[in-house]
C-alpha positions as YAML, in Angstrom:
chain: A
units: angstrom
residues:
- id: 1
  name: ASN
  ca: [-75.08, -9.77, -92.91]
- id: 2
  name: LEU
  ca: [-77.65, -11.16, -90.49]
- id: 3
  name: GLU
  ca: [-80.73, -10.13, -92.45]
- id: 4
  name: GLY
  ca: [-79.40, -11.69, -95.64]
- id: 5
  name: SER
  ca: [-78.65, -14.93, -93.81]
- id: 6
  name: LEU
  ca: [-82.10, -15.06, -92.28]
- id: 7
  name: THR
  ca: [-83.68, -14.43, -95.68]
- id: 8
  name: LEU
  ca: [-81.62, -17.28, -97.11]
- id: 9
  name: PHE
  ca: [-82.72, -19.65, -94.35]
- id: 10
  name: GLN
  ca: [-86.36, -18.63, -94.83]
- id: 11
  name: SER
  ca: [-86.04, -19.40, -98.53]
- id: 12
  name: ILE
  ca: [-84.46, -22.78, -97.77]
- id: 13
  name: HIS
  ca: [-87.21, -23.62, -95.30]
- id: 14
  name: GLN
  ca: [-89.94, -22.61, -97.73]
- id: 15
  name: GLY
  ca: [-88.25, -24.60, -100.49]
- id: 16
  name: VAL
  ca: [-88.27, -27.68, -98.27]
- id: 17
  name: GLU
  ca: [-91.97, -27.12, -97.57]
- id: 18
  name: GLY
  ca: [-92.65, -27.03, -101.32]
- id: 19
  name: ALA
  ca: [-90.56, -30.15, -101.87]
- id: 20
  name: SER
  ca: [-92.44, -31.96, -99.10]
- id: 21
  name: GLN
  ca: [-95.74, -31.14, -100.84]
- id: 22
  name: ARG
  ca: [-94.41, -32.50, -104.14]
- id: 23
  name: PHE
  ca: [-93.15, -35.59, -102.31]
- id: 24
  name: LEU
  ca: [-96.61, -36.10, -100.79]
- id: 25
  name: LYS
  ca: [-98.26, -35.90, -104.21]
- id: 26
  name: ALA
  ca: [-95.72, -38.25, -105.78]
- id: 27
  name: THR
  ca: [-95.55, -40.91, -103.07]
- id: 28
  name: GLY
  ca: [-98.51, -40.34, -100.78]
- id: 29
  name: ARG
  ca: [-96.12, -40.08, -97.82]
- id: 30
  name: HIS
  ca: [-96.00, -37.11, -95.48]
- id: 31
  name: VAL
  ca: [-92.84, -35.23, -94.60]
- id: 32
  name: TYR
  ca: [-93.48, -32.73, -91.87]
- id: 33
  name: VAL
  ca: [-91.72, -29.38, -91.93]
- id: 34
  name: THR
  ca: [-92.31, -27.55, -88.67]
- id: 35
  name: PRO
  ca: [-91.09, -24.37, -87.01]
- id: 36
  name: THR
  ca: [-88.84, -26.67, -84.97]
- id: 37
  name: SER
  ca: [-87.26, -27.80, -88.25]
- id: 38
  name: TYR
  ca: [-86.45, -24.17, -89.02]
- id: 39
  name: LEU
  ca: [-84.89, -23.69, -85.59]
- id: 40
  name: GLU
  ca: [-82.87, -26.87, -86.04]
- id: 41
  name: LEU
  ca: [-81.61, -25.49, -89.36]
- id: 42
  name: LEU
  ca: [-80.51, -22.29, -87.64]
- id: 43
  name: ASN
  ca: [-78.86, -24.20, -84.78]
- id: 44
  name: SER
  ca: [-77.02, -26.45, -87.23]
- id: 45
  name: PHE
  ca: [-75.75, -23.43, -89.10]
- id: 46
  name: MET
  ca: [-74.61, -21.77, -85.88]
- id: 47
  name: GLN
  ca: [-72.73, -24.93, -84.85]
- id: 48
  name: ILE
  ca: [-71.03, -25.23, -88.25]
- id: 49
  name: LEU
  ca: [-70.14, -21.53, -88.13]
- id: 50
  name: ALA
  ca: [-68.64, -21.89, -84.65]
- id: 51
  name: ASP
  ca: [-66.63, -24.94, -85.77]
- id: 52
  name: LYS
  ca: [-65.30, -23.11, -88.83]
- id: 53
  name: ARG
  ca: [-64.39, -20.04, -86.79]
- id: 54
  name: LEU
  ca: [-62.45, -22.25, -84.39]
- id: 55
  name: GLN
  ca: [-60.71, -23.95, -87.30]
- id: 56
  name: VAL
  ca: [-59.76, -20.63, -88.90]
- id: 57
  name: ASN
  ca: [-58.56, -19.25, -85.56]
- id: 58
  name: THR
  ca: [-56.38, -22.33, -85.03]
- id: 59
  name: GLN
  ca: [-54.90, -22.00, -88.52]
- id: 60
  name: GLN
  ca: [-54.30, -18.27, -87.99]
- id: 61
  name: THR
  ca: [-52.47, -18.99, -84.74]
- id: 62
  name: ARG
  ca: [-50.30, -21.65, -86.39]
- id: 63
  name: TYR
  ca: [-49.52, -19.27, -89.26]
- id: 64
  name: SER
  ca: [-48.55, -16.51, -86.82]
- id: 65
  name: VAL
  ca: [-46.31, -18.84, -84.80]
- id: 66
  name: GLY
  ca: [-44.69, -20.07, -88.02]
- id: 67
  name: LEU
  ca: [-43.96, -16.52, -89.15]
- id: 68
  name: THR
  ca: [-42.44, -15.70, -85.77]
- id: 69
  name: LYS
  ca: [-40.18, -18.76, -85.97]
- id: 70
  name: ILE
  ca: [-39.09, -17.88, -89.52]
- id: 71
  name: GLN
  ca: [-38.29, -14.32, -88.42]
- id: 72
  name: SER
  ca: [-36.23, -15.52, -85.46]
- id: 73
  name: ALA
  ca: [-34.39, -17.99, -87.71]
- id: 74
  name: GLU
  ca: [-33.60, -15.18, -90.16]
- id: 75
  name: GLU
  ca: [-32.24, -13.07, -87.33]
- id: 76
  name: ALA
  ca: [-30.12, -15.98, -86.08]
- id: 77
  name: VAL
  ca: [-28.73, -16.60, -89.58]
- id: 78
  name: ALA
  ca: [-27.99, -12.89, -90.01]
- id: 79
  name: GLY
  ca: [-26.17, -12.91, -86.66]
- id: 80
  name: LEU
  ca: [-24.10, -15.93, -87.68]
- id: 81
  name: GLN
  ca: [-23.24, -14.38, -91.03]
- id: 82
  name: GLN
  ca: [-21.88, -11.27, -89.30]
- id: 83
  name: GLN
  ca: [-19.55, -13.35, -87.14]
...
């Protein structure tokens, strides 16, 4: 759900802005939260998502290959049992 994800990231970004204001009041030090920060958050998420998709795809491929090998082994055992 793209809209839900964007709403979540907006909330995170706004939360960081609020935290930076509290940090400024507590320490007198500025932490800048810019539109670029928001874009970096989105880019980081997209990179993590791409990495996880690749990881899941790799695991799915390994699982599929494993099932194929188990099936061929079962067929070979069944063939040997008939002999």
